[in-house]
PDB file of C-alpha atoms and ligand atoms in Angstrom:
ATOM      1  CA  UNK V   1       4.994   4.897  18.393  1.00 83.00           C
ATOM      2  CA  UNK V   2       4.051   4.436  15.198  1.00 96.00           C
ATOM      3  CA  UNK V   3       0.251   2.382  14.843  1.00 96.00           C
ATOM      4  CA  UNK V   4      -0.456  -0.259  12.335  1.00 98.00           C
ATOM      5  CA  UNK V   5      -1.570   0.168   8.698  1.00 98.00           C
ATOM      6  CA  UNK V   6      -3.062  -3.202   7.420  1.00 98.00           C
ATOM      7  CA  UNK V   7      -4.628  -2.903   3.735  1.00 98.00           C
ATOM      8  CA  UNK V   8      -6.052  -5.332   2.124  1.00 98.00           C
ATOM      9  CA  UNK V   9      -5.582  -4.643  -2.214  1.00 98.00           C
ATOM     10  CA  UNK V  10      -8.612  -7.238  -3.448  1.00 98.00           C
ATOM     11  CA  UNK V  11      -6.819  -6.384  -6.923  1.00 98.00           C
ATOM     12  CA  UNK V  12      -9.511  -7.505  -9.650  1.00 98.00           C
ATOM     13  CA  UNK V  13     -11.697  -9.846  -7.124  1.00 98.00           C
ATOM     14  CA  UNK V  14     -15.247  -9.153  -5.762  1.00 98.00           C
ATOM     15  CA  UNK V  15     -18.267  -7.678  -7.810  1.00 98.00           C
ATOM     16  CA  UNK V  16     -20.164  -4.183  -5.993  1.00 97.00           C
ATOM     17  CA  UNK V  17     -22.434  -6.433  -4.549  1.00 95.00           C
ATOM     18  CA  UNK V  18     -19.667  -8.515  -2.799  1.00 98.00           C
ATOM     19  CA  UNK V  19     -18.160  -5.704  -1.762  1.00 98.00           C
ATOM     20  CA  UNK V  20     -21.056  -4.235   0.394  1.00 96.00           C
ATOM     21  CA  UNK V  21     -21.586  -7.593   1.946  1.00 96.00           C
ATOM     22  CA  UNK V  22     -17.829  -8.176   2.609  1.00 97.00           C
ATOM     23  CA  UNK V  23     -17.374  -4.718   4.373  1.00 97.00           C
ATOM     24  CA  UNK V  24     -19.597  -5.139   6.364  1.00 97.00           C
ATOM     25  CA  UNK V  25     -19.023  -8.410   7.431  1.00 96.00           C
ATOM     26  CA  UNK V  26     -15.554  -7.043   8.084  1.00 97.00           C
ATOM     27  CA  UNK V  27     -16.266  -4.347   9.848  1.00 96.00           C
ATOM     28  CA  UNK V  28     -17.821  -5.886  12.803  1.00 94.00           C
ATOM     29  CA  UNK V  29     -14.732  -8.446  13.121  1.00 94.00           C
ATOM     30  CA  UNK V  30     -12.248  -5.347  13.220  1.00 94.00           C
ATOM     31  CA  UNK V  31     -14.159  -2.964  15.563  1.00 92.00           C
ATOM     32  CA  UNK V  32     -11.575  -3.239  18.141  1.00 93.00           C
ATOM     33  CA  UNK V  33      -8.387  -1.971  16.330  1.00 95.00           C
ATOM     34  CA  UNK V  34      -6.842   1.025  17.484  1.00 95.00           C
ATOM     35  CA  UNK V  35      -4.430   0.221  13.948  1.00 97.00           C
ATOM     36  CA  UNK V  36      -5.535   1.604  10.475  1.00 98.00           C
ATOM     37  CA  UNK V  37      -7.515  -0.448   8.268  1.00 98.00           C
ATOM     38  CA  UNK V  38      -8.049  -0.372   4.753  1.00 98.00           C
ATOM     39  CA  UNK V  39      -9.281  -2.058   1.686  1.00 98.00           C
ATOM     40  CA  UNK V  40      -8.032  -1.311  -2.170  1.00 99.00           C
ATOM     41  CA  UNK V  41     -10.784  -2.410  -4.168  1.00 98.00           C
ATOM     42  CA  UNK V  42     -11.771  -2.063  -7.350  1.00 98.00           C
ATOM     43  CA  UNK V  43     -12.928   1.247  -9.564  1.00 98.00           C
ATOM     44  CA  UNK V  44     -16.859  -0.305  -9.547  1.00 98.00           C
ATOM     45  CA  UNK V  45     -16.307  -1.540  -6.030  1.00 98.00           C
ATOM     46  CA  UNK V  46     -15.799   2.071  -4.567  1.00 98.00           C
ATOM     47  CA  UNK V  47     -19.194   3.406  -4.105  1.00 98.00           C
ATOM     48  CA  UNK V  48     -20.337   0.037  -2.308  1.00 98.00           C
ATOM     49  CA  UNK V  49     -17.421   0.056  -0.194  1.00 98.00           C
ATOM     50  CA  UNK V  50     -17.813   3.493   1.071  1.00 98.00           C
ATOM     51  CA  UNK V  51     -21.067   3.519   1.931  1.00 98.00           C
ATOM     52  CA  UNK V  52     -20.622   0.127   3.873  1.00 98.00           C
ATOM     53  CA  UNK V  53     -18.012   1.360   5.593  1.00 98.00           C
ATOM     54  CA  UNK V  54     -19.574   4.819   6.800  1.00 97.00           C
ATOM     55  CA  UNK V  55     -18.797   4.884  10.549  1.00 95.00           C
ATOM     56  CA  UNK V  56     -16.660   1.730  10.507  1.00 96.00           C
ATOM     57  CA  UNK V  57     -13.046   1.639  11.322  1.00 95.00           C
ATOM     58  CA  UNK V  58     -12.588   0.737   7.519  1.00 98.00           C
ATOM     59  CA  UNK V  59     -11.270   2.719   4.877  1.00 98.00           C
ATOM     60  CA  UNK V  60     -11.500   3.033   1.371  1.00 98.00           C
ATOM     61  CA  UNK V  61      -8.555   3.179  -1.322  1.00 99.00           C
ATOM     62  CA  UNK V  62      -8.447   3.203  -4.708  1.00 99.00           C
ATOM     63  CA  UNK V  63      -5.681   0.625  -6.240  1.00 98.00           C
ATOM     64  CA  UNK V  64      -4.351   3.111  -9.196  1.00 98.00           C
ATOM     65  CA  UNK V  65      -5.468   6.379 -11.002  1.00 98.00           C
ATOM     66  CA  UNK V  66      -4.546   8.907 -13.767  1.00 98.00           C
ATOM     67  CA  UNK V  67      -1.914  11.719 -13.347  1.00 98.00           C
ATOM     68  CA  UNK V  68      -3.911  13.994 -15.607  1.00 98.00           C
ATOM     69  CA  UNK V  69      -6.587  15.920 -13.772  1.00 97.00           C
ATOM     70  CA  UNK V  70      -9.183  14.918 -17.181  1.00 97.00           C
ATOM     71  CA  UNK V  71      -8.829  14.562 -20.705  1.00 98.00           C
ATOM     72  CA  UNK V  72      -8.690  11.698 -23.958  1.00 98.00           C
ATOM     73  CA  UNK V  73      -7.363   8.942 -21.536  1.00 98.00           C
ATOM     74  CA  UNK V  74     -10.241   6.015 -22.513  1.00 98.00           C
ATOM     75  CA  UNK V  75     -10.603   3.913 -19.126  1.00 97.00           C
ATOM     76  CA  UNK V  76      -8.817   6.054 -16.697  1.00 98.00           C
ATOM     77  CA  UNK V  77      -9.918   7.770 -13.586  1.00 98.00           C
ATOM     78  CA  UNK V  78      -8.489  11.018 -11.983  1.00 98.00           C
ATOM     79  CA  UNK V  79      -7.504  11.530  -8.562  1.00 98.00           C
ATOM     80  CA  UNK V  80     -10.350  14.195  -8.384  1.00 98.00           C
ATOM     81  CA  UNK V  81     -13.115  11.592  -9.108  1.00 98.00           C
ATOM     82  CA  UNK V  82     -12.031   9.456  -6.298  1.00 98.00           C
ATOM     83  CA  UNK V  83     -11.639  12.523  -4.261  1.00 98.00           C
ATOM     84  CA  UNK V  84     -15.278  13.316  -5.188  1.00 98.00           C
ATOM     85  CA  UNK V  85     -16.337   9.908  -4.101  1.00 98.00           C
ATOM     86  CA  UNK V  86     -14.973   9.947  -0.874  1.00 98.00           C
ATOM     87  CA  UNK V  87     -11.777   7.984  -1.316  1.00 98.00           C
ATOM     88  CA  UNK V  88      -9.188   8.709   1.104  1.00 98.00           C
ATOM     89  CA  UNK V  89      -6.465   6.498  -0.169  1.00 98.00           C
ATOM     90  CA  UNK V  90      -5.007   4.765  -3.492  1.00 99.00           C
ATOM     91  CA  UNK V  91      -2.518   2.799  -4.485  1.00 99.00           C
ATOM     92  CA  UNK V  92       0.717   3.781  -6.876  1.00 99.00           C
ATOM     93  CA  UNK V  93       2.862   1.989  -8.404  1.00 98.00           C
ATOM     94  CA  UNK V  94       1.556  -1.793  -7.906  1.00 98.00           C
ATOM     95  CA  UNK V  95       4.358  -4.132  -9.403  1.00 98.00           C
ATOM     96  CA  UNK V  96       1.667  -5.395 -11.262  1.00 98.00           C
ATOM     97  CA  UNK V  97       0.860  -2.459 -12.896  1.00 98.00           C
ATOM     98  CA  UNK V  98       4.488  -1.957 -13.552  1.00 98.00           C
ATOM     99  CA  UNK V  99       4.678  -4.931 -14.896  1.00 97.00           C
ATOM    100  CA  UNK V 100       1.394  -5.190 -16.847  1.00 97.00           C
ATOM    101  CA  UNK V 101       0.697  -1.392 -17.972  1.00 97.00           C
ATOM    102  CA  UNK V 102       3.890   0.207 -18.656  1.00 96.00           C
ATOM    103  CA  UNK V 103       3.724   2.018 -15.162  1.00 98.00           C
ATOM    104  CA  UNK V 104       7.156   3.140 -14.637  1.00 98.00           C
ATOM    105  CA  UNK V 105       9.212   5.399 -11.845  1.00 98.00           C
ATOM    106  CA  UNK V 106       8.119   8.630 -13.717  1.00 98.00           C
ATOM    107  CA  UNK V 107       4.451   7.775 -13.979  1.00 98.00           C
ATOM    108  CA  UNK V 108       4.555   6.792 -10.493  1.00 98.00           C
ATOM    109  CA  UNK V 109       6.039   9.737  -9.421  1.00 98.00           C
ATOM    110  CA  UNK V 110       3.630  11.906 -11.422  1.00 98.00           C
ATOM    111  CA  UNK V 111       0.639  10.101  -9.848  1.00 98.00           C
ATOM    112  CA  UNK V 112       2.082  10.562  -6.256  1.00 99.00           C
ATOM    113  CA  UNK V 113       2.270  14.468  -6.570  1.00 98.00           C
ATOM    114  CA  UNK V 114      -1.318  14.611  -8.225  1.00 98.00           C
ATOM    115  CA  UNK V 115      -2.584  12.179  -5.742  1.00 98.00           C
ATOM    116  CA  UNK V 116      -1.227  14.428  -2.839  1.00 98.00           C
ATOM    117  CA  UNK V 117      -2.587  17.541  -4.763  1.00 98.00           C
ATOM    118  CA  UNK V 118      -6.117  16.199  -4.648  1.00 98.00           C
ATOM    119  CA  UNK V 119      -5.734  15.074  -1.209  1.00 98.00           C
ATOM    120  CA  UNK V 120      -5.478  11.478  -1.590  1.00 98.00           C
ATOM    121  CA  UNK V 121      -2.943   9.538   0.368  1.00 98.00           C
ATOM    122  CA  UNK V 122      -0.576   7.682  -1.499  1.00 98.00           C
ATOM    123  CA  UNK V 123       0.255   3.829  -0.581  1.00 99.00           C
ATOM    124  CA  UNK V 124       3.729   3.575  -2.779  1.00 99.00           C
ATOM    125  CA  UNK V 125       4.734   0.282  -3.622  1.00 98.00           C
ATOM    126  CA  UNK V 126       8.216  -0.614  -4.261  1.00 98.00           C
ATOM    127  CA  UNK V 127      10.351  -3.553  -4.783  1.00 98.00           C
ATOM    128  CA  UNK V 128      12.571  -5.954  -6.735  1.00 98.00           C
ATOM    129  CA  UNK V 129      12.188  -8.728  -8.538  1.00 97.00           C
ATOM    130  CA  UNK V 130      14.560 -12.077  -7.713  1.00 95.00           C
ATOM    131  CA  UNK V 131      16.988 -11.571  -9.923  1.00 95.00           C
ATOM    132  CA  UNK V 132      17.720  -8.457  -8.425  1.00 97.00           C
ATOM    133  CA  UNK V 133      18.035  -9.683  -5.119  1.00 96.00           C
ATOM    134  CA  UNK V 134      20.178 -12.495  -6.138  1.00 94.00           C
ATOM    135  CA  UNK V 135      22.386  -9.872  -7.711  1.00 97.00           C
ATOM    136  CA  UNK V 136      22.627  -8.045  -4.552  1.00 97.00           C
ATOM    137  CA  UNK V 137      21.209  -5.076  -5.727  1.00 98.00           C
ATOM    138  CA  UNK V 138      18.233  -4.883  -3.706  1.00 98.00           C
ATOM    139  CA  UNK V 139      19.139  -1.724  -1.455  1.00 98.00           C
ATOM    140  CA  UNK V 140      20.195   0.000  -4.137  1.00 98.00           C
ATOM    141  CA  UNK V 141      17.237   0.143  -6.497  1.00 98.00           C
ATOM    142  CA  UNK V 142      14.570   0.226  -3.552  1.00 98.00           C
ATOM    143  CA  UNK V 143      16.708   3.550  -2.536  1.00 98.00           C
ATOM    144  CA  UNK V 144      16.117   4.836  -6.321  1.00 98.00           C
ATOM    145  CA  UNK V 145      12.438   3.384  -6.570  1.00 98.00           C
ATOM    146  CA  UNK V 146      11.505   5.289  -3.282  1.00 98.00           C
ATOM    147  CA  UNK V 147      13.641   8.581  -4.463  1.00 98.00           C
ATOM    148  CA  UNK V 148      12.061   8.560  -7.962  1.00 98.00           C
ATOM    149  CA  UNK V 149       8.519   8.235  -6.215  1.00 98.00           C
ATOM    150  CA  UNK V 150       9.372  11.016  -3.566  1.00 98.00           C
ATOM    151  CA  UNK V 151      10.648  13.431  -6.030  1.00 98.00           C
ATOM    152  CA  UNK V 152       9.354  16.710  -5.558  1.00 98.00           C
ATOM    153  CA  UNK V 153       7.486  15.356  -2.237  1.00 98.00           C
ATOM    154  CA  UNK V 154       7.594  18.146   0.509  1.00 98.00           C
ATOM    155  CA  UNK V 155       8.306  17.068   4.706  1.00 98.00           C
ATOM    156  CA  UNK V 156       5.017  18.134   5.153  1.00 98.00           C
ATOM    157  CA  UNK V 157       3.208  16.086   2.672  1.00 98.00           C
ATOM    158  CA  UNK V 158       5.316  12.972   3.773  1.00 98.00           C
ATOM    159  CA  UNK V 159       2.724  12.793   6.707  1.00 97.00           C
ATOM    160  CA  UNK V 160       0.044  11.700   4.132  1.00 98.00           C
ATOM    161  CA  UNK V 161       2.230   9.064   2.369  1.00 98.00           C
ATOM    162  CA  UNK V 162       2.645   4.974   3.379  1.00 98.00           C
ATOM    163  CA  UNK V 163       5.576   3.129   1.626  1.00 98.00           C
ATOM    164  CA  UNK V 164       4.889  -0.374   0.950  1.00 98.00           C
ATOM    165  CA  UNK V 165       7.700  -2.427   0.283  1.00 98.00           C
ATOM    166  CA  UNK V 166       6.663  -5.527  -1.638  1.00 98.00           C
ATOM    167  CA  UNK V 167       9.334  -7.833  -3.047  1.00 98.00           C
ATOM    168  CA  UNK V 168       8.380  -9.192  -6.840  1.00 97.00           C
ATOM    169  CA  UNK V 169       9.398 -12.268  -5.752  1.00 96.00           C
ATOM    170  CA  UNK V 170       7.330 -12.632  -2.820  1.00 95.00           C
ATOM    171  CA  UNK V 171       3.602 -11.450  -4.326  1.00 95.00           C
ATOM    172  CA  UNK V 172       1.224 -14.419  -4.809  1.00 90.00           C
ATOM    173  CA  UNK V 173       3.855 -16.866  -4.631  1.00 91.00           C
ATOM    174  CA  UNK V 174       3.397 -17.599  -1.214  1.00 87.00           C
ATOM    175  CA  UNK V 175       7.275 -17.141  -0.433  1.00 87.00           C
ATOM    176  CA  UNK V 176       7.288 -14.495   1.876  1.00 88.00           C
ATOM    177  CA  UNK V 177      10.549 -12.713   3.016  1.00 90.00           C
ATOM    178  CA  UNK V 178      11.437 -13.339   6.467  1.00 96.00           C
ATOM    179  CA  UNK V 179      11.026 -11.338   9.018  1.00 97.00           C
ATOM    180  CA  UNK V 180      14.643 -10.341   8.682  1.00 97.00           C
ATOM    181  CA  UNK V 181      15.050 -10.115   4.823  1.00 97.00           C
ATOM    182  CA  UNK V 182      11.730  -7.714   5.004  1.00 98.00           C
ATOM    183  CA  UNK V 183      12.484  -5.774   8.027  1.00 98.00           C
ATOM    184  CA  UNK V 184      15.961  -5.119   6.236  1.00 98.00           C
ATOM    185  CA  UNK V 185      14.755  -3.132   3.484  1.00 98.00           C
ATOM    186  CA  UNK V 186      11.968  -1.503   5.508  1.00 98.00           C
ATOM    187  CA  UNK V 187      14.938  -0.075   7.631  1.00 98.00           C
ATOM    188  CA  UNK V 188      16.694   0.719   4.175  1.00 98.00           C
ATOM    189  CA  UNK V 189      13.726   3.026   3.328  1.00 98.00           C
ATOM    190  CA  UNK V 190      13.714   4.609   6.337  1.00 98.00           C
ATOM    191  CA  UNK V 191      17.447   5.576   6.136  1.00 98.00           C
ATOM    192  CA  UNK V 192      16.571   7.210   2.611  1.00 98.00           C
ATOM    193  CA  UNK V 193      13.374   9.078   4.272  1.00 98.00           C
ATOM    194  CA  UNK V 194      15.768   9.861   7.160  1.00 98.00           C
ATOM    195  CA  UNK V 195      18.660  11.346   4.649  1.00 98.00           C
ATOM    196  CA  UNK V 196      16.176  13.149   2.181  1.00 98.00           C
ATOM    197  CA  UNK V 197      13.612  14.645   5.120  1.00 98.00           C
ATOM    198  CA  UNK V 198      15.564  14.112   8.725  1.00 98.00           C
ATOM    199  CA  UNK V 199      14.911  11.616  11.445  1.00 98.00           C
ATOM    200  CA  UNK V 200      11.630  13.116  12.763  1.00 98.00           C
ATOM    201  CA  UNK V 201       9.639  12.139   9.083  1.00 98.00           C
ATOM    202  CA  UNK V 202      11.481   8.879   8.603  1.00 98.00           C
ATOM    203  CA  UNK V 203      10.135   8.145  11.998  1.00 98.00           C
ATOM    204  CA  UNK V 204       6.483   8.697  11.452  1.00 98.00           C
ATOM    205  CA  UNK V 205       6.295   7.262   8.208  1.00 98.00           C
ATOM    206  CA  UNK V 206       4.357   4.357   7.662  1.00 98.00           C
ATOM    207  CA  UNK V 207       6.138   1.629   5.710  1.00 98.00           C
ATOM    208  CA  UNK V 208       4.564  -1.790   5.189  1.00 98.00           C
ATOM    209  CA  UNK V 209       5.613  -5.273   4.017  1.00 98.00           C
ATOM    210  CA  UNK V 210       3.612  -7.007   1.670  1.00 97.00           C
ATOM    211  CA  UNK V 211       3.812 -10.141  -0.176  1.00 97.00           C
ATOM    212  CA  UNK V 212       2.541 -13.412   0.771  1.00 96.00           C
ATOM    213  CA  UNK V 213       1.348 -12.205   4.371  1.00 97.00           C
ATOM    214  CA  UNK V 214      -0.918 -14.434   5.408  1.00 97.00           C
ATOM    215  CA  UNK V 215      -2.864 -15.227   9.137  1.00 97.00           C
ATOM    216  CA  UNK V 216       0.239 -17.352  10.354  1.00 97.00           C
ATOM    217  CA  UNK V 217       3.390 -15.321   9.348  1.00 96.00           C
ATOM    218  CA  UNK V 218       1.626 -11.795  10.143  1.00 97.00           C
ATOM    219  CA  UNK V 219       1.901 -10.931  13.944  1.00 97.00           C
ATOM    220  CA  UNK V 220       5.876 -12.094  13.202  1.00 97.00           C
ATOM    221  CA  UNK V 221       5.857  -9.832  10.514  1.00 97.00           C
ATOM    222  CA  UNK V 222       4.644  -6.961  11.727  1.00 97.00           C
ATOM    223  CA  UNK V 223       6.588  -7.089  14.925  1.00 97.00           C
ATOM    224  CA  UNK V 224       9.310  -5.912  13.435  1.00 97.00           C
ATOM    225  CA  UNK V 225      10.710  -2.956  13.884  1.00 97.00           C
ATOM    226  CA  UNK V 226      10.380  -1.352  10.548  1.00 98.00           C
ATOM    227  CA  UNK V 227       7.399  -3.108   9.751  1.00 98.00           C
ATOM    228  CA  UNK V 228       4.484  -0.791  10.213  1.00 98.00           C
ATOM    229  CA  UNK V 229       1.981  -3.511   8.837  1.00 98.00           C
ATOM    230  CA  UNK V 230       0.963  -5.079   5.382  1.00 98.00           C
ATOM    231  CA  UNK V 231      -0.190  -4.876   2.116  1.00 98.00           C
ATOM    232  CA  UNK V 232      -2.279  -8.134   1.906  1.00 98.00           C
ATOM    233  CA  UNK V 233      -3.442  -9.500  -1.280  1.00 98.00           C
ATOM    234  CA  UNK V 234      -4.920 -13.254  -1.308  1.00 97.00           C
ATOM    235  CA  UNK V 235      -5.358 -13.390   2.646  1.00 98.00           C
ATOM    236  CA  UNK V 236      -7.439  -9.974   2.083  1.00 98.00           C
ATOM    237  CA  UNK V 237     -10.270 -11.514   0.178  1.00 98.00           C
ATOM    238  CA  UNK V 238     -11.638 -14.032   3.226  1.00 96.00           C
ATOM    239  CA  UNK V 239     -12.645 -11.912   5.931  1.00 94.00           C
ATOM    240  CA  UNK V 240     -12.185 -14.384   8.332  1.00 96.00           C
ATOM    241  CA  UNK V 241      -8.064 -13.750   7.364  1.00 97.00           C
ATOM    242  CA  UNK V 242      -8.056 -10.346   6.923  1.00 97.00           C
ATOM    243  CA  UNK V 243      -9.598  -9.602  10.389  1.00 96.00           C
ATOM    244  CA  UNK V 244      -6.939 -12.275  11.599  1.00 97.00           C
ATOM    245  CA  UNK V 245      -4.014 -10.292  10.224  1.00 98.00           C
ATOM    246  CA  UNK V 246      -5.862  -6.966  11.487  1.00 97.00           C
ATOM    247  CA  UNK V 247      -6.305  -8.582  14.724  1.00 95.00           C
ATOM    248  CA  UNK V 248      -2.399  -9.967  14.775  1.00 93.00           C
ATOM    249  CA  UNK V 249      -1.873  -9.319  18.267  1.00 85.00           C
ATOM    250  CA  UNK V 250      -4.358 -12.096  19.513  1.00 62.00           C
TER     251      UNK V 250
HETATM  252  P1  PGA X 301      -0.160 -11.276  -1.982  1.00 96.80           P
HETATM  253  O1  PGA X 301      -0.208  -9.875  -2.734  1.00 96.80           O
HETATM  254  O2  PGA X 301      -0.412 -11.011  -0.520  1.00 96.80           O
HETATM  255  O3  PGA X 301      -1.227 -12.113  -2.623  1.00 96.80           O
HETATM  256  O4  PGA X 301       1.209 -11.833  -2.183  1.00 96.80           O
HETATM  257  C1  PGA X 301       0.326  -8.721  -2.155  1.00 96.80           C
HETATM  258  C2  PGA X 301       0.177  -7.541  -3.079  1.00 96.80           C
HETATM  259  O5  PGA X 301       0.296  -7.715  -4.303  1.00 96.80           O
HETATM  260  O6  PGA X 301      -0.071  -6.411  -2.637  1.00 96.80           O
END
């Protein structure tokens, strides 16, 4: 049985100071989970966040970084600097960073092998937008986005990797997918993880829904059977809703 992975990405929300007293806040709500709990914050965040998070059941993630190890890249960050923080886990491939900064499936795929080379664990995010669902083309290009991302990926470094699937369409809109329309696509994925690395690694892979979860439509969601948790992005930044979601099953 596969656990839980509930991560909260705060996206470009809460100062270093907020962090700390967020964390910790948090931490004390989610004590009980035997499920895996993280929160993407921001770059200035991290520090804060780890060290209010030491010997919690939290952990830390990163929501993007460079593909170059160092170099002329104003404003970036490598995977070894997080590394050297502490960070265990980052983001790739946001559809907001698609969308805003020219991340595309080659850059993502660049940043997933660097990410695993440092020892970070990838959270992948795929997904289409509505026209491509109302085309029908969904399956299709969520097969390609994962296989893009997964290029060069060995079985044994698909243990460190969560897939979240997160439909355009459905982040910050508050129109989630149903249960069905989400679970459909999670199952999709797996079938691609189960043709590429065999049934054994499609069936301990992680692969979350996100978009528009929130403290009423979670425990639904993530009952699924695909549905190994959530990327949460509004409901993440009240802690009150995030330990909800964590705590789905009541
Ligand atoms: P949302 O964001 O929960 O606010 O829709 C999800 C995400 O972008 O990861």
């Amino acid at each position: 049985m596969r656990k839980k992975v509930i991560a909260g990405n705060w996206k470009m929300n809460k100062t270093p100071s907020e962090t700390a007293a967020f964390i910790t806040e948090l931490s004390d709500k989610v004590k009980q989970t035997k499920d895996i709990v993280i929160c993407a914050v921001p770059f200035v965040c991290i520090p804060a966040a780890l060290k209010a998070s030491k010997r919690t059941k939290i952990k830390i993630a990163a929501q993007n970084m460079h593909y170059e190890d160092k170099g002329a890249f104003t404003g970036e960050v490598s995977a070894k600097m997080l590394v050297d923080l502490g960070v265990q886990y980052v983001i790739i491939g946001h559809s907001e960073r698609r969308q805003y900064y020219n991340e595309t499936d080659a850059t993502v795929n660049r940043k997933v092998l660097k990410a695993i080379k440092a020892g970070l664990k990838p959270i992948i995010c795929v997904g289409e937008s509505l026209e491509q669902r109302e085309t029908g083309v969904t399956a299709d290009f969520v097969r390609y986005q994962v296989g893009y991302a997964l290029n060069g990926v060995s079985s044994e470094d698909m243990k460190n990797i969560v897939i979240a699937y997160e439909p355009i369409w459905a982040i910050g809109t508050g129109k989630t997918a149903t249960n069905e329309q989400a679970n459909e696509v999670c199952r999709t994925i797996r079938q691609a993880l189960n043709e590429k690395y065999g049934r054994k690694v499609a069936n301990a892979t992680y692969i979350q829904y996100g978009g528009s979860v929130n403290v009423k439509n979670a425990a639904e969601l993530f009952s699924m059977s695909d549905i190994d948790g959530g990327l949460v992005g509004g409901a993440s930044l009240k802690s009150d809703d995030f330990c909800k979601i964590v705590n789905y099953k009541g």
